[in-house]
Amino acid sequence: MTENIVPNATIKRLPIYYRYFQFLKDEGTKKISSGELAEGIKIDSATIRRDFSYLGALGKRGYGYDVNELVDFFKKLLNQDRRTNVALVGVGNLGNALLNYNFSRTSNVRIAAAFDIDPEIVGTVKSGVPVYDMNEIKEQLELQQIDVCILTVSSNAAQKTANMLVDAGVKGILNFTPIIVNVPNNVRVHYVDLANELQTLIYFLDHDSSLDHE
Amino acid sequence: MTENIVPNATIKRLPIYYRYFQFLKDEGTKKISSGELAEGIKIDSATIRRDFSYLGALGKRGYGYDVNELVDFFKKLLNQDRRTNVALVGVGNLGNALLNYNFSRTSNVRIAAAFDIDPEIVGTVKSGVPVYDMNEIKEQLELQQIDVCILTVSSNAAQKTANMLVDAGVKGILNFTPIIVNVPNNVRVHYVDLANELQTLIYFLDHDSSLDHE
DNA sequence: CCTTGTGAAAACTTTCACAGCT
DNA sequence: AGCTGTGAAAGTTTTCACAAGG
């Protein structure tokens, strides 16, 4: 119910800022200007200053931004000061890779449970994450208070599985399938489509004469 | 050197259109209106019509869009009528999953070569893809005429590896590392950052009261 | 001086609404 | 009658350029 004064475009850049400030802190850098930041993350310095001003985050004129302060600021803003548990649904090829993927290194998100229908793997522990049967999903998500799921099932199971997630009370789905799923509009779906990304990149290379970024 | 009259926002949707028209064709659907399309892919019908008009792709007034025609149109537009070979650099956990990932089902992109520094896997074939040593990269990319690479090395090797790719003449990099790499501006880098995607999704859930999409 | 924060302009994207074609 | 294609409006995002503050 927070009012939404921060533009979507800015929100999408927040994790980039957070990560870069973490990096700077690790490097031992104490302060940084928007111009230096721009070089490091390839975002125009005016955009950076505008973004930060939406957040009310204060730099110091003539000085720049204090790295330690900003790390803490973004950590709170992105809820990275407490752990967020998510579940992964569909322990196939990609699912397994994500279970093994080290989200924790730069983020306080952890995959706490996985679900599949294959009796061969239900009951096992993959990369430290227990694999449950799909029919336990509602129970487990409630028990573990999880409301975000990573969807890595096959395309033809995507909509059916999404329905089950919605039914289990999930509020956010990170959908790795190429299927655009129908969900009630209080549920948010973000898409990561690997084949699309490659196609788009290739399209730009074939058609683009300019020097544009992203 | 083609002039760039097609907006970036439209270009990013092209693979979605292409895929959905393929799906419609498989379903046996012969024609579709922008309104029906809008329901299927959750993009406003006016946006769809505007996108298509940038492409000069013709629908028929009072009729809609011919599915077979549009499949062919997008296939050509996205260069999916010929195979594009790409290489994958960094055969770790995620790299392996991508090697196994079935890009070919919806796209004519194929991972034709993989590279790593680990002597244990150099010389082996993973998911049908030969793994070469990193120092063969220039030679192999020239030989196989590959100019797009998927970068799945570890974060601390990202910049160094990107330099090698640039040196080998690569024009496009799909970067799965969270590192923002420095490359000459005739090289295009797109980022897929899994931890970022999760953080952004979670941020929206925690802060968003509205019913916005993506 | 140096660098932020921000009005104002420019650029880009989406959406409305309807003329025009089939 | 129905749906596309598109001017024009509205909304969003980026960029310029500079006043104001440390």
Tab-separated table of C-alpha atoms (C1' of nucleotides) in Angstrom:
chain	number	residue	atom	x	y	z
A	1	MET	CA	0.000	0.000	0.000
A	2	THR	CA	3.046	2.251	-0.265
A	3	GLU	CA	2.469	4.941	-2.846
A	4	ASN	CA	4.326	4.332	-6.001
A	5	ILE	CA	6.386	7.406	-6.749
A	6	VAL	CA	9.403	5.431	-7.920
A	7	PRO	CA	9.225	4.759	-11.668
A	8	ASN	CA	9.442	1.198	-12.926
A	9	ALA	CA	12.539	2.021	-14.927
A	10	THR	CA	14.267	3.083	-11.740
A	11	ILE	CA	13.135	-0.006	-9.837
A	12	LYS	CA	14.658	-2.278	-12.434
A	13	ARG	CA	18.006	-0.622	-11.841
A	14	LEU	CA	17.956	-0.919	-8.045
A	15	PRO	CA	19.644	-4.328	-7.906
A	16	ILE	CA	22.389	-3.023	-10.177
A	17	TYR	CA	23.038	-0.125	-7.859
A	18	TYR	CA	22.959	-2.342	-4.817
A	19	ARG	CA	25.401	-4.789	-6.265
A	20	TYR	CA	27.807	-2.121	-7.429
A	21	PHE	CA	27.857	-0.438	-4.049
A	22	GLN	CA	28.589	-3.813	-2.471
A	23	PHE	CA	31.459	-4.212	-4.900
A	24	LEU	CA	32.768	-0.743	-4.069
A	25	LYS	CA	32.585	-1.476	-0.376
A	26	ASP	CA	34.529	-4.706	-0.878
A	27	GLU	CA	37.098	-2.751	-2.846
A	28	GLY	CA	37.462	-0.393	0.070
A	29	THR	CA	36.119	2.610	-1.845
A	30	LYS	CA	34.647	5.143	0.539
A	31	LYS	CA	32.908	7.616	-1.745
A	32	ILE	CA	31.888	7.843	-5.370
A	33	SER	CA	30.417	10.473	-7.651
A	34	SER	CA	27.585	9.913	-10.095
A	35	GLY	CA	30.097	10.359	-12.902
A	36	GLU	CA	32.376	7.609	-11.659
A	37	LEU	CA	29.377	5.421	-11.000
A	38	ALA	CA	28.243	6.014	-14.580
A	39	GLU	CA	31.500	4.601	-15.888
A	40	GLY	CA	31.275	1.553	-13.688
A	41	ILE	CA	27.751	0.522	-14.514
A	42	LYS	CA	27.263	2.156	-17.925
A	43	ILE	CA	24.255	4.210	-16.932
A	44	ASP	CA	24.181	7.940	-17.633
A	45	SER	CA	25.132	10.008	-14.599
A	46	ALA	CA	22.015	12.163	-14.872
A	47	THR	CA	19.870	9.056	-14.807
A	48	ILE	CA	21.683	7.855	-11.721
A	49	ARG	CA	21.195	11.166	-9.915
A	50	ARG	CA	17.548	11.252	-10.925
A	51	ASP	CA	17.024	7.675	-9.721
A	52	PHE	CA	18.658	8.412	-6.385
A	53	SER	CA	16.594	11.539	-5.920
A	54	TYR	CA	13.385	9.508	-6.368
A	55	LEU	CA	14.569	7.412	-3.471
A	56	GLY	CA	15.375	10.459	-1.404
A	57	ALA	CA	18.815	8.971	-0.926
A	58	LEU	CA	21.144	11.777	-0.175
A	59	GLY	CA	24.476	12.402	-1.674
A	60	LYS	CA	26.559	15.318	-0.591
A	61	ARG	CA	27.081	18.188	-2.986
A	62	GLY	CA	30.666	18.637	-3.975
A	63	TYR	CA	31.441	15.216	-2.494
A	64	GLY	CA	29.422	12.414	-3.984
A	65	TYR	CA	27.802	9.385	-2.392
A	66	ASP	CA	29.045	7.629	0.719
A	67	VAL	CA	29.499	3.989	-0.208
A	68	ASN	CA	28.790	2.491	3.202
A	69	GLU	CA	25.665	4.570	3.670
A	70	LEU	CA	24.364	3.644	0.257
A	71	VAL	CA	25.026	-0.071	0.714
A	72	ASP	CA	22.920	0.026	3.849
A	73	PHE	CA	20.262	2.104	2.159
A	74	PHE	CA	19.843	-0.274	-0.770
A	75	LYS	CA	20.055	-3.285	1.492
A	76	LYS	CA	17.035	-2.072	3.404
A	77	LEU	CA	15.217	-0.889	0.325
A	78	LEU	CA	15.567	-4.273	-1.348
A	79	ASN	CA	14.758	-6.145	1.837
A	80	GLN	CA	18.149	-7.731	1.723
A	81	ASP	CA	18.607	-7.216	5.437
A	82	ARG	CA	16.409	-10.226	6.024
A	83	ARG	CA	16.361	-13.528	4.209
A	84	THR	CA	13.676	-14.154	1.603
A	85	ASN	CA	12.820	-17.748	0.937
A	86	VAL	CA	11.525	-18.775	-2.445
A	87	ALA	CA	10.581	-22.106	-3.976
A	88	LEU	CA	11.558	-23.667	-7.250
A	89	VAL	CA	9.018	-25.665	-9.205
A	90	GLY	CA	10.242	-28.130	-11.795
A	91	VAL	CA	13.556	-29.804	-11.024
A	92	GLY	CA	14.660	-30.540	-14.558
A	93	ASN	CA	17.755	-29.435	-16.252
A	94	LEU	CA	17.445	-25.712	-15.758
A	95	GLY	CA	15.833	-26.156	-12.359
A	96	ASN	CA	18.835	-28.089	-11.164
A	97	ALA	CA	21.217	-25.447	-12.400
A	98	LEU	CA	19.306	-22.781	-10.516
A	99	LEU	CA	19.282	-24.863	-7.348
A	100	ASN	CA	23.017	-24.986	-7.633
A	101	TYR	CA	23.297	-21.338	-8.596
A	102	ASN	CA	24.714	-19.248	-5.852
A	103	PHE	CA	22.036	-16.619	-5.322
A	104	SER	CA	23.322	-16.072	-1.831
A	105	ARG	CA	26.592	-14.574	-2.856
A	106	THR	CA	25.110	-11.264	-3.871
A	107	SER	CA	21.630	-11.554	-2.525
A	108	ASN	CA	19.786	-12.652	0.528
A	109	VAL	CA	17.364	-14.777	-1.453
A	110	ARG	CA	17.463	-18.494	-0.921
A	111	ILE	CA	15.690	-21.363	-2.595
A	112	ALA	CA	14.264	-23.141	0.418
A	113	ALA	CA	12.140	-25.784	-1.248
A	114	ALA	CA	11.778	-27.459	-4.618
A	115	PHE	CA	8.838	-29.319	-6.139
A	116	ASP	CA	8.491	-31.889	-8.873
A	117	ILE	CA	6.221	-34.729	-9.926
A	118	ASP	CA	8.939	-37.253	-10.685
A	119	PRO	CA	8.846	-39.954	-7.941
A	120	GLU	CA	12.529	-40.627	-8.640
A	121	ILE	CA	13.598	-37.309	-7.191
A	122	VAL	CA	10.773	-36.483	-4.768
A	123	GLY	CA	12.150	-36.974	-1.287
A	124	THR	CA	15.733	-36.353	-2.312
A	125	VAL	CA	17.821	-33.294	-1.514
A	126	LYS	CA	19.316	-31.444	-4.481
A	127	SER	CA	22.114	-28.963	-3.830
A	128	GLY	CA	20.929	-28.781	-0.258
A	129	VAL	CA	17.311	-28.139	-1.148
A	130	PRO	CA	14.633	-30.729	-0.324
A	131	VAL	CA	12.447	-31.816	-3.232
A	132	TYR	CA	8.761	-32.272	-2.424
A	133	ASP	CA	5.926	-33.710	-4.419
A	134	MET	CA	3.809	-31.173	-6.267
A	135	ASN	CA	0.755	-32.101	-4.238
A	136	GLU	CA	2.459	-30.900	-1.095
A	137	ILE	CA	2.953	-27.450	-2.509
A	138	LYS	CA	0.139	-25.614	-0.768
A	139	GLU	CA	1.028	-27.109	2.578
A	140	GLN	CA	4.761	-26.464	2.277
A	141	LEU	CA	4.471	-22.906	0.995
A	142	GLU	CA	2.180	-22.011	3.869
A	143	LEU	CA	4.411	-23.747	6.364
A	144	GLN	CA	7.550	-22.043	5.084
A	145	GLN	CA	5.790	-18.760	4.362
A	146	ILE	CA	6.930	-18.635	0.775
A	147	ASP	CA	5.086	-16.476	-1.711
A	148	VAL	CA	7.529	-16.307	-4.610
A	149	CYS	CA	8.234	-19.224	-6.942
A	150	ILE	CA	10.664	-19.880	-9.738
A	151	LEU	CA	8.870	-21.740	-12.502
A	152	THR	CA	11.107	-24.128	-14.429
A	153	VAL	CA	8.672	-26.797	-15.549
A	154	SER	CA	8.241	-27.802	-19.176
A	155	SER	CA	6.236	-25.535	-21.463
A	156	ASN	CA	3.221	-27.771	-21.620
A	157	ALA	CA	2.960	-27.921	-17.836
A	158	ALA	CA	3.419	-24.166	-17.397
A	159	GLN	CA	-0.185	-22.961	-17.221
A	160	LYS	CA	-1.370	-25.902	-15.145
A	161	THR	CA	1.463	-25.425	-12.690
A	162	ALA	CA	0.897	-21.669	-12.538
A	163	ASN	CA	-2.702	-22.381	-11.578
A	164	MET	CA	-1.520	-24.564	-8.727
A	165	LEU	CA	0.841	-21.848	-7.552
A	166	VAL	CA	-1.919	-19.257	-7.600
A	167	ASP	CA	-4.106	-21.662	-5.705
A	168	ALA	CA	-1.346	-22.071	-3.138
A	169	GLY	CA	-1.362	-18.332	-2.570
A	170	VAL	CA	1.778	-17.395	-4.469
A	171	LYS	CA	2.122	-13.665	-5.209
A	172	GLY	CA	5.121	-13.631	-7.538
A	173	ILE	CA	6.320	-15.999	-10.234
A	174	LEU	CA	9.629	-15.847	-12.037
A	175	ASN	CA	8.713	-17.699	-15.169
A	176	PHE	CA	11.512	-19.379	-17.125
A	177	THR	CA	9.123	-21.083	-19.514
A	178	PRO	CA	8.302	-19.310	-22.764
A	179	ILE	CA	4.583	-19.593	-22.029
A	180	ILE	CA	2.682	-16.439	-21.155
A	181	VAL	CA	0.543	-17.582	-18.260
A	182	ASN	CA	-2.880	-16.400	-17.198
A	183	VAL	CA	-3.019	-15.422	-13.560
A	184	PRO	CA	-5.239	-13.127	-11.494
A	185	ASN	CA	-3.858	-9.626	-11.527
A	186	ASN	CA	-2.863	-9.615	-7.895
A	187	VAL	CA	-0.190	-12.095	-8.909
A	188	ARG	CA	2.887	-10.740	-10.573
A	189	VAL	CA	4.742	-12.692	-13.243
A	190	HIS	CA	8.181	-11.769	-14.540
A	191	TYR	CA	9.601	-13.564	-17.517
A	192	VAL	CA	13.114	-14.770	-18.201
A	193	ASP	CA	13.219	-16.237	-21.654
A	194	LEU	CA	16.631	-17.425	-22.705
A	195	ALA	CA	15.822	-18.111	-26.336
A	196	ASN	CA	14.188	-14.673	-26.636
A	197	GLU	CA	17.230	-12.951	-25.247
A	198	LEU	CA	19.455	-14.621	-27.779
A	199	GLN	CA	17.099	-13.829	-30.651
A	200	THR	CA	16.867	-10.194	-29.645
A	201	LEU	CA	20.627	-9.882	-29.358
A	202	ILE	CA	21.092	-11.461	-32.769
A	203	TYR	CA	18.431	-9.206	-34.284
A	204	PHE	CA	20.256	-6.136	-33.060
A	205	LEU	CA	23.537	-7.361	-34.473
A	206	ASP	CA	21.997	-8.033	-37.857
A	207	HIS	CA	19.978	-4.829	-38.124
A	208	ASP	CA	21.667	-2.277	-36.010
A	209	SER	CA	24.203	0.113	-37.404
A	210	SER	CA	24.232	2.367	-34.393
A	211	LEU	CA	26.244	2.093	-31.237
A	212	ASP	CA	23.325	1.833	-28.872
A	213	HIS	CA	23.408	0.045	-25.595
A	214	GLU	CA	20.907	-2.510	-24.281
B	1	MET	CA	23.650	-0.267	-42.137
B	2	THR	CA	19.893	-0.690	-42.256
B	3	GLU	CA	18.167	2.411	-40.965
B	4	ASN	CA	16.678	1.989	-37.593
B	5	ILE	CA	13.043	2.932	-37.821
B	6	VAL	CA	11.900	0.131	-35.544
B	7	PRO	CA	11.882	1.239	-31.892
B	8	ASN	CA	13.800	-0.793	-29.335
B	9	ALA	CA	10.641	-1.483	-27.393
B	10	THR	CA	9.164	-3.117	-30.465
B	11	ILE	CA	12.288	-5.146	-31.177
B	12	LYS	CA	12.201	-6.665	-27.716
B	13	ARG	CA	8.724	-7.970	-28.448
B	14	LEU	CA	9.538	-9.541	-31.799
B	15	PRO	CA	10.489	-12.953	-30.386
B	16	ILE	CA	7.234	-13.020	-28.430
B	17	TYR	CA	5.250	-12.383	-31.569
B	18	TYR	CA	7.203	-14.944	-33.509
B	19	ARG	CA	6.745	-17.600	-30.898
B	20	TYR	CA	3.035	-16.966	-30.516
B	21	PHE	CA	2.432	-17.145	-34.246
B	22	GLN	CA	4.300	-20.447	-34.293
B	23	PHE	CA	2.034	-21.663	-31.531
B	24	LEU	CA	-1.061	-20.529	-33.426
B	25	LYS	CA	0.126	-22.282	-36.542
B	26	ASP	CA	0.671	-25.501	-34.585
B	27	GLU	CA	-2.828	-25.137	-33.171
B	28	GLY	CA	-4.170	-24.909	-36.693
B	29	THR	CA	-5.390	-21.325	-36.288
B	30	LYS	CA	-5.513	-19.581	-39.650
B	31	LYS	CA	-6.164	-15.959	-38.753
B	32	ILE	CA	-6.113	-13.794	-35.681
B	33	SER	CA	-7.070	-10.225	-34.818
B	34	SER	CA	-4.966	-7.849	-32.757
B	35	GLY	CA	-7.580	-8.136	-30.013
B	36	GLU	CA	-7.319	-11.895	-29.770
B	37	LEU	CA	-3.555	-11.642	-29.939
B	38	ALA	CA	-3.654	-9.157	-27.067
B	39	GLU	CA	-5.390	-11.721	-24.863
B	40	GLY	CA	-2.896	-14.423	-25.719
B	41	ILE	CA	0.275	-12.496	-25.078
B	42	LYS	CA	-0.941	-9.813	-22.649
B	43	ILE	CA	0.130	-6.886	-24.774
B	44	ASP	CA	-2.333	-4.121	-25.584
B	45	SER	CA	-3.895	-4.507	-29.021
B	46	ALA	CA	-2.990	-0.950	-30.046
B	47	THR	CA	0.630	-1.641	-29.195
B	48	ILE	CA	0.530	-4.769	-31.300
B	49	ARG	CA	-0.949	-2.952	-34.289
B	50	ARG	CA	1.570	-0.150	-33.899
B	51	ASP	CA	4.455	-2.631	-33.692
B	52	PHE	CA	3.294	-4.453	-36.791
B	53	SER	CA	2.898	-1.227	-38.712
B	54	TYR	CA	6.533	-0.321	-37.978
B	55	LEU	CA	7.460	-3.575	-39.649
B	56	GLY	CA	5.217	-2.840	-42.585
B	57	ALA	CA	3.704	-6.244	-41.974
B	58	LEU	CA	0.286	-6.187	-43.433
B	59	GLY	CA	-2.848	-7.369	-41.829
B	60	LYS	CA	-6.115	-7.191	-43.670
B	61	ARG	CA	-8.733	-4.695	-42.562
B	62	GLY	CA	-11.867	-6.327	-41.355
B	63	TYR	CA	-10.048	-9.656	-41.244
B	64	GLY	CA	-6.972	-9.668	-39.050
B	65	TYR	CA	-3.561	-11.247	-39.549
B	66	ASP	CA	-2.894	-14.381	-41.545
B	67	VAL	CA	-1.044	-16.744	-39.239
B	68	ASN	CA	1.001	-18.559	-41.865
B	69	GLU	CA	2.066	-15.334	-43.524
B	70	LEU	CA	3.114	-13.822	-40.243
B	71	VAL	CA	5.064	-16.883	-39.134
B	72	ASP	CA	7.062	-16.630	-42.337
B	73	PHE	CA	7.457	-12.896	-41.957
B	74	PHE	CA	8.836	-13.099	-38.436
B	75	LYS	CA	10.964	-16.091	-39.314
B	76	LYS	CA	12.750	-14.041	-41.952
B	77	LEU	CA	12.861	-10.913	-39.844
B	78	LEU	CA	14.528	-12.755	-36.973
B	79	ASN	CA	16.846	-14.676	-39.282
B	80	GLN	CA	15.291	-17.880	-38.092
B	81	ASP	CA	15.148	-19.227	-41.623
B	82	ARG	CA	18.822	-20.040	-41.355
B	83	ARG	CA	20.697	-21.531	-38.451
B	84	THR	CA	22.722	-19.239	-36.222
B	85	ASN	CA	25.578	-20.816	-34.378
B	86	VAL	CA	26.708	-19.387	-31.091
B	87	ALA	CA	29.344	-20.412	-28.587
B	88	LEU	CA	29.137	-20.847	-24.851
B	89	VAL	CA	32.042	-19.791	-22.683
B	90	GLY	CA	32.316	-21.240	-19.198
B	91	VAL	CA	31.042	-24.784	-18.802
B	92	GLY	CA	30.159	-24.649	-15.136
B	93	ASN	CA	26.893	-25.284	-13.547
B	94	LEU	CA	24.796	-22.802	-15.446
B	95	GLY	CA	26.782	-23.325	-18.625
B	96	ASN	CA	25.972	-27.018	-18.546
B	97	ALA	CA	22.303	-26.337	-18.064
B	98	LEU	CA	22.282	-24.033	-21.064
B	99	LEU	CA	24.115	-26.592	-23.172
B	100	ASN	CA	21.350	-28.985	-22.339
B	101	TYR	CA	18.641	-26.372	-22.807
B	102	ASN	CA	16.637	-26.947	-25.902
B	103	PHE	CA	17.020	-23.673	-27.769
B	104	SER	CA	16.213	-25.452	-30.985
B	105	ARG	CA	12.626	-26.181	-30.149
B	106	THR	CA	11.459	-22.627	-30.691
B	107	SER	CA	14.453	-21.088	-32.302
B	108	ASN	CA	17.017	-21.765	-34.939
B	109	VAL	CA	19.899	-20.884	-32.660
B	110	ARG	CA	22.320	-23.609	-31.741
B	111	ILE	CA	25.246	-23.743	-29.375
B	112	ALA	CA	27.915	-25.128	-31.660
B	113	ALA	CA	30.969	-24.868	-29.449
B	114	ALA	CA	31.817	-24.501	-25.789
B	115	PHE	CA	34.989	-23.247	-24.124
B	116	ASP	CA	36.500	-23.708	-20.709
B	117	ILE	CA	39.886	-23.740	-19.007
B	118	ASP	CA	39.366	-26.890	-16.947
B	119	PRO	CA	41.578	-29.659	-18.454
B	120	GLU	CA	39.151	-32.203	-17.012
B	121	ILE	CA	36.422	-31.237	-19.456
B	122	VAL	CA	38.362	-29.771	-22.374
B	123	GLY	CA	38.165	-32.284	-25.191
B	124	THR	CA	34.929	-33.818	-23.969
B	125	VAL	CA	31.519	-33.441	-25.549
B	126	LYS	CA	28.756	-32.060	-23.319
B	127	SER	CA	25.165	-32.472	-24.445
B	128	GLY	CA	26.447	-32.935	-27.959
B	129	VAL	CA	28.628	-29.827	-27.893
B	130	PRO	CA	32.419	-30.125	-28.069
B	131	VAL	CA	34.337	-28.347	-25.321
B	132	TYR	CA	37.509	-26.571	-26.425
B	133	ASP	CA	40.254	-24.940	-24.459
B	134	MET	CA	39.946	-21.182	-24.045
B	135	ASN	CA	43.129	-20.600	-25.982
B	136	GLU	CA	41.539	-22.089	-29.078
B	137	ILE	CA	38.744	-19.578	-29.010
B	138	LYS	CA	39.890	-17.197	-31.719
B	139	GLU	CA	40.706	-20.017	-34.062
B	140	GLN	CA	37.444	-21.892	-33.490
B	141	LEU	CA	35.182	-18.869	-33.697
B	142	GLU	CA	36.725	-17.864	-37.004
B	143	LEU	CA	36.550	-21.415	-38.296
B	144	GLN	CA	32.911	-21.818	-37.333
B	145	GLN	CA	31.990	-18.236	-38.170
B	146	ILE	CA	30.536	-17.535	-34.765
B	147	ASP	CA	30.152	-13.974	-33.578
B	148	VAL	CA	27.788	-14.362	-30.631
B	149	CYS	CA	28.793	-15.869	-27.307
B	150	ILE	CA	26.992	-16.825	-24.140
B	151	LEU	CA	29.128	-15.858	-21.167
B	152	THR	CA	28.709	-18.155	-18.175
B	153	VAL	CA	32.086	-17.923	-16.513
B	154	SER	CA	32.520	-16.950	-12.883
B	155	SER	CA	32.228	-13.289	-11.937
B	156	ASN	CA	35.914	-12.771	-11.393
B	157	ALA	CA	36.762	-14.132	-14.831
B	158	ALA	CA	34.056	-12.100	-16.579
B	159	GLN	CA	36.006	-9.049	-17.713
B	160	LYS	CA	39.103	-10.992	-18.675
B	161	THR	CA	37.035	-13.443	-20.691
B	162	ALA	CA	35.060	-10.651	-22.323
B	163	ASN	CA	38.357	-9.150	-23.460
B	164	MET	CA	39.296	-12.435	-25.076
B	165	LEU	CA	35.947	-12.594	-26.830
B	166	VAL	CA	36.334	-9.084	-28.171
B	167	ASP	CA	39.808	-9.976	-29.319
B	168	ALA	CA	38.394	-13.000	-31.097
B	169	GLY	CA	36.046	-10.713	-33.033
B	170	VAL	CA	32.807	-11.413	-31.194
B	171	LYS	CA	30.039	-8.890	-31.880
B	172	GLY	CA	27.427	-9.920	-29.327
B	173	ILE	CA	27.657	-11.244	-25.794
B	174	LEU	CA	24.814	-12.609	-23.724
B	175	ASN	CA	26.247	-12.072	-20.280
B	176	PHE	CA	24.944	-14.255	-17.465
B	177	THR	CA	27.472	-12.935	-14.986
B	178	PRO	CA	26.486	-10.037	-12.788
B	179	ILE	CA	29.550	-8.086	-13.907
B	180	ILE	CA	29.068	-5.101	-16.190
B	181	VAL	CA	31.829	-5.550	-18.696
B	182	ASN	CA	33.788	-2.951	-20.621
B	183	VAL	CA	33.801	-3.589	-24.350
B	184	PRO	CA	34.292	-1.397	-27.418
B	185	ASN	CA	30.985	0.055	-28.500
B	186	ASN	CA	30.776	-1.951	-31.676
B	187	VAL	CA	30.222	-4.950	-29.424
B	188	ARG	CA	26.789	-5.406	-27.956
B	189	VAL	CA	26.266	-6.903	-24.517
B	190	HIS	CA	22.904	-8.028	-23.184
B	191	TYR	CA	22.556	-9.019	-19.570
B	192	VAL	CA	20.598	-11.825	-17.984
B	193	ASP	CA	20.964	-11.564	-14.262
B	194	LEU	CA	19.035	-14.162	-12.355
B	195	ALA	CA	19.562	-12.718	-8.886
B	196	ASN	CA	18.506	-9.276	-10.156
B	197	GLU	CA	15.319	-10.617	-11.624
B	198	LEU	CA	14.376	-12.210	-8.339
B	199	GLN	CA	15.203	-9.087	-6.370
B	200	THR	CA	13.182	-6.881	-8.684
B	201	LEU	CA	10.201	-9.211	-8.518
B	202	ILE	CA	10.380	-9.293	-4.732
B	203	TYR	CA	10.712	-5.507	-4.564
B	204	PHE	CA	7.536	-5.088	-6.580
B	205	LEU	CA	5.654	-7.488	-4.348
B	206	ASP	CA	6.746	-5.684	-1.228
B	207	HIS	CA	6.146	-2.153	-2.473
B	208	ASP	CA	3.522	-2.344	-5.137
B	209	SER	CA	-0.128	-1.878	-4.396
B	210	SER	CA	-1.143	-1.496	-8.002
B	211	LEU	CA	-2.021	-4.167	-10.494
B	212	ASP	CA	0.668	-3.356	-13.007
B	213	HIS	CA	2.234	-5.840	-15.305
B	214	GLU	CA	5.952	-6.376	-15.951
C	1	DC	C1'	35.568	24.245	-7.089
C	2	DC	C1'	33.117	20.033	-7.271
C	3	DT	C1'	29.111	17.412	-7.439
C	4	DT	C1'	24.316	16.945	-6.258
C	5	DG	C1'	19.422	17.578	-7.144
C	6	DT	C1'	16.034	19.129	-10.301
C	7	DG	C1'	13.251	22.233	-13.542
C	8	DA	C1'	12.572	21.906	-18.306
C	9	DA	C1'	13.264	19.884	-22.810
C	10	DA	C1'	13.748	16.024	-25.582
C	11	DA	C1'	13.095	11.377	-26.665
C	12	DC	C1'	10.694	7.340	-26.454
C	13	DT	C1'	6.562	4.379	-25.620
C	14	DT	C1'	1.836	3.433	-24.976
C	15	DT	C1'	-2.875	4.304	-25.555
C	16	DC	C1'	-7.031	6.514	-27.481
C	17	DA	C1'	-10.109	6.982	-31.017
C	18	DC	C1'	-11.471	6.874	-35.555
C	19	DA	C1'	-10.852	7.243	-40.658
C	20	DG	C1'	-10.416	4.069	-44.164
C	21	DC	C1'	-10.122	-0.343	-46.385
C	22	DT	C1'	-11.910	-5.074	-47.296
D	1	DA	C1'	-19.525	-5.058	-40.201
D	2	DG	C1'	-15.149	-5.564	-38.527
D	3	DC	C1'	-10.549	-4.841	-37.979
D	4	DT	C1'	-6.318	-2.516	-39.417
D	5	DG	C1'	-3.282	1.360	-39.537
D	6	DT	C1'	-2.274	5.786	-37.734
D	7	DG	C1'	-2.748	10.858	-36.306
D	8	DA	C1'	-2.772	12.840	-31.986
D	9	DA	C1'	-2.736	12.732	-26.932
D	10	DA	C1'	-1.029	10.946	-22.831
D	11	DG	C1'	2.326	8.823	-20.191
D	12	DT	C1'	7.010	7.468	-19.180
D	13	DT	C1'	12.001	7.803	-19.324
D	14	DT	C1'	16.202	10.016	-20.414
D	15	DT	C1'	19.036	13.842	-20.969
D	16	DC	C1'	20.433	18.715	-20.706
D	17	DA	C1'	22.003	22.339	-18.191
D	18	DC	C1'	22.438	24.926	-14.236
D	19	DA	C1'	21.184	26.787	-9.599
D	20	DA	C1'	22.336	25.704	-5.049
D	21	DG	C1'	25.025	23.697	-1.401
D	22	DG	C1'	29.090	21.794	0.911
